[in-house]
CSV table of C-alpha atoms in Angstrom, one decimal:
chain,number,residue,atom,x,y,z
A,1,MET,CA,22.5,-24.0,32.3
A,2,LYS,CA,20.0,-21.3,31.5
A,3,ASP,CA,16.3,-21.8,32.4
A,4,ASN,CA,14.0,-21.9,29.3
A,5,ASN,CA,12.3,-18.7,30.6
A,6,ASP,CA,15.6,-16.9,30.1
A,7,MET,CA,15.9,-17.9,26.4
A,8,PRO,CA,14.3,-15.6,23.8
A,9,GLY,CA,13.6,-18.4,21.4
A,10,HIS,CA,11.6,-20.4,24.0
A,11,LEU,CA,9.7,-17.2,25.0
A,12,ALA,CA,9.0,-16.3,21.4
A,13,ARG,CA,7.7,-19.8,20.7
A,14,ARG,CA,5.4,-19.7,23.8
A,15,PHE,CA,4.1,-16.3,22.9
A,16,GLN,CA,3.4,-17.6,19.3
A,17,GLN,CA,1.5,-20.6,20.8
A,18,ILE,CA,-0.6,-18.2,22.9
A,19,ALA,CA,-1.2,-15.8,20.0
A,20,VAL,CA,-2.4,-18.5,17.7
A,21,ALA,CA,-4.7,-20.0,20.4
A,22,VAL,CA,-6.2,-16.6,21.3
A,23,PHE,CA,-6.7,-15.7,17.6
A,24,HIS,CA,-8.5,-19.0,16.9
A,25,ALA,CA,-10.7,-18.7,20.0
A,26,GLU,CA,-11.7,-15.1,19.2
A,27,ALA,CA,-12.3,-15.9,15.5
A,28,GLU,CA,-14.3,-19.0,16.3
A,29,ALA,CA,-16.4,-17.2,18.9
A,30,ALA,CA,-17.2,-14.6,16.3
A,31,GLY,CA,-18.3,-17.3,13.9
A,32,TYR,CA,-15.3,-17.2,11.5
A,33,ASP,CA,-13.1,-20.1,10.3
A,34,LEU,CA,-9.9,-18.2,9.5
A,35,THR,CA,-6.3,-18.9,10.7
A,36,PRO,CA,-3.9,-16.1,11.6
A,37,VAL,CA,-2.0,-16.6,8.4
A,38,GLN,CA,-5.2,-16.7,6.3
A,39,TYR,CA,-6.2,-13.4,7.9
A,40,ALA,CA,-2.8,-11.8,7.2
A,41,ALA,CA,-2.9,-12.9,3.6
A,42,LEU,CA,-6.4,-11.6,3.1
A,43,ALA,CA,-5.5,-8.3,4.7
A,44,ALA,CA,-2.4,-8.0,2.6
A,45,ILE,CA,-4.2,-8.7,-0.6
A,46,SER,CA,-7.0,-6.3,0.3
A,47,ALA,CA,-4.3,-3.6,0.8
A,48,ASN,CA,-2.4,-4.6,-2.4
A,49,PRO,CA,-5.0,-5.8,-5.0
A,50,GLY,CA,-3.4,-7.7,-7.9
A,51,ILE,CA,-0.3,-8.9,-6.1
A,52,ASP,CA,1.1,-12.3,-6.9
A,53,GLN,CA,1.8,-15.1,-4.5
A,54,VAL,CA,5.5,-14.5,-4.3
A,55,THR,CA,4.9,-10.9,-3.3
A,56,LEU,CA,2.2,-11.9,-0.9
A,57,ALA,CA,4.6,-14.3,0.8
A,58,GLY,CA,7.2,-11.5,1.3
A,59,LEU,CA,4.6,-9.1,2.6
A,60,ILE,CA,3.5,-11.5,5.4
A,61,ALA,CA,6.9,-13.1,5.8
A,62,TYR,CA,5.6,-16.5,5.0
A,63,ASP,CA,7.4,-19.3,3.2
A,64,ARG,CA,7.0,-19.0,-0.6
A,65,THR,CA,6.2,-22.7,-1.0
A,66,THR,CA,3.7,-22.9,1.8
A,67,ILE,CA,1.8,-19.7,0.7
A,68,THR,CA,0.2,-21.8,-2.1
A,69,GLY,CA,-1.8,-23.8,0.3
A,70,VAL,CA,-2.9,-20.7,2.2
A,71,VAL,CA,-4.1,-19.1,-1.1
A,72,ASP,CA,-5.7,-22.4,-2.2
A,73,ARG,CA,-7.8,-22.5,1.0
A,74,LEU,CA,-8.8,-18.8,0.7
A,75,VAL,CA,-9.9,-19.5,-3.0
A,76,GLN,CA,-11.8,-22.6,-1.8
A,77,LYS,CA,-13.6,-20.5,0.8
A,78,GLY,CA,-14.6,-18.0,-1.9
A,79,PHE,CA,-12.5,-15.1,-0.4
A,80,LEU,CA,-10.0,-14.8,-3.2
A,81,GLU,CA,-9.8,-15.1,-7.0
A,82,ARG,CA,-6.6,-15.9,-9.0
A,83,ARG,CA,-6.2,-14.3,-12.4
A,84,ALA,CA,-3.5,-14.7,-15.0
A,85,SER,CA,-1.2,-11.8,-14.9
A,86,LYS,CA,-1.1,-9.5,-18.0
A,87,ARG,CA,2.6,-8.7,-17.3
A,88,ASP,CA,3.9,-12.3,-16.6
A,89,ARG,CA,2.1,-15.4,-17.9
A,90,ARG,CA,3.7,-17.5,-15.2
A,91,ALA,CA,2.3,-15.3,-12.4
A,92,ARG,CA,-1.2,-15.2,-11.0
A,93,GLU,CA,-2.6,-12.0,-9.6
A,94,LEU,CA,-4.7,-12.3,-6.4
A,95,GLU,CA,-8.0,-10.4,-5.9
A,96,ILE,CA,-10.1,-10.3,-2.8
A,97,THR,CA,-13.8,-11.2,-3.5
A,98,GLU,CA,-16.8,-9.5,-2.0
A,99,ALA,CA,-17.1,-12.4,0.4
A,100,GLY,CA,-13.5,-11.9,1.4
A,101,ARG,CA,-14.1,-8.2,2.0
A,102,GLU,CA,-17.1,-9.0,4.1
A,103,THR,CA,-15.1,-11.5,6.1
A,104,LEU,CA,-12.2,-9.2,6.6
A,105,SER,CA,-14.5,-6.4,7.8
A,106,GLY,CA,-16.6,-8.8,10.0
A,107,ILE,CA,-13.7,-10.4,11.7
A,108,MET,CA,-11.9,-7.2,12.7
A,109,PRO,CA,-13.6,-6.9,16.1
A,110,ALA,CA,-12.4,-10.4,16.9
A,111,VAL,CA,-8.9,-9.7,15.7
A,112,GLU,CA,-8.7,-6.5,17.8
A,113,ALA,CA,-10.0,-8.4,20.8
A,114,ALA,CA,-7.4,-11.1,20.3
A,115,GLN,CA,-4.6,-8.5,20.1
A,116,ARG,CA,-5.8,-7.0,23.4
A,117,MET,CA,-6.0,-10.5,25.0
A,118,MET,CA,-2.4,-11.2,24.0
A,119,LEU,CA,-1.2,-8.2,25.8
A,120,ARG,CA,-3.6,-8.3,28.7
A,121,GLY,CA,-0.9,-8.7,31.4
A,122,LEU,CA,0.7,-5.4,30.3
A,123,ASN,CA,-0.3,-1.8,30.8
A,124,ALA,CA,-0.4,0.6,27.8
A,125,ASP,CA,3.2,1.7,28.1
A,126,GLU,CA,4.5,-1.9,28.5
A,127,SER,CA,2.4,-3.0,25.5
A,128,GLU,CA,4.0,-0.2,23.3
A,129,GLU,CA,7.5,-1.1,24.6
A,130,LEU,CA,7.0,-4.8,23.9
A,131,LEU,CA,5.8,-4.0,20.3
A,132,ARG,CA,8.7,-1.6,19.8
A,133,LEU,CA,11.2,-4.2,21.0
A,134,LEU,CA,9.7,-7.0,19.0
A,135,ARG,CA,9.8,-4.8,15.8
A,136,LYS,CA,13.5,-4.0,16.6
A,137,ALA,CA,14.5,-7.6,17.2
A,138,ILE,CA,12.6,-8.8,14.1
A,139,ALA,CA,14.1,-6.1,11.9
A,140,ALA,CA,17.6,-7.1,13.1
A,141,GLY,CA,17.0,-10.8,12.4
A,142,ASN,CA,14.8,-10.5,9.3
A,143,GLU,CA,17.4,-11.8,6.8
A,144,LEU,CA,18.1,-14.8,9.0
A,145,SER,CA,14.5,-16.0,8.5
A,146,ARG,CA,13.6,-18.7,5.9
A,147,ALA,CA,10.7,-16.4,5.1
A,148,PRO,CA,12.0,-12.8,5.5
A,149,PHE,CA,9.6,-9.8,5.2
A,150,ARG,CA,9.8,-8.1,1.8
A,151,GLU,CA,8.0,-4.9,0.8
A,152,ALA,CA,6.0,-4.8,-2.3
A,153,SER,CA,7.9,-3.5,-5.3
A,154,ALA,CA,7.1,-0.3,-7.1
A,155,ASP,CA,5.8,-2.3,-10.0
A,156,VAL,CA,3.3,-4.1,-7.8
A,157,ALA,CA,2.1,-0.8,-6.3
A,158,LYS,CA,1.7,0.6,-9.9
A,159,THR,CA,-0.2,-2.5,-11.0
A,160,ALA,CA,-2.4,-2.3,-7.9
A,161,GLY,CA,-3.1,1.4,-8.6
A,162,ARG,CA,-4.1,0.5,-12.2
A,163,ILE,CA,-6.4,-2.3,-10.9
A,164,GLU,CA,-8.1,0.2,-8.6
A,165,SER,CA,-8.5,2.7,-11.4
A,166,ASP,CA,-9.9,0.1,-13.7
A,167,ARG,CA,-12.4,-1.0,-11.0
A,168,ASP,CA,-13.5,2.6,-10.3
A,169,GLY,CA,-13.8,3.5,-14.0
């Protein structure tokens, strides 16, 4: 029988536990009440203004049903706004608020510190190799996930571009 430390699933789960604990500790020390998933959602919406919740779920590889709660909490915190989509009455477009932008900008040093802390036992070459191998394994198993990564469609990119143009003009 294999030792747990020779099983990739066990090691991935342990690394996830550590990553979440480190993120929470760094965010809290910097004065922010944001989870790793809330941070990922906020960053994705900031980079893709006007996306809907289904697209957001795909971009951060998060369960489509559970993303509603994440968005609800970000709206409650004043970091996001939902707007009815002009293209699809059933969809709601997500926009980051000024408070959301300030939080995203302010928390970045803590997020970067957390990333360094997660890799602190590795030198620079080992860190790059770990990230490369994780990306490779994740890409190979993406479709096996209940929440696979999905890139934003061209329509979303066009809509986001129009929203930016409207905001600038």
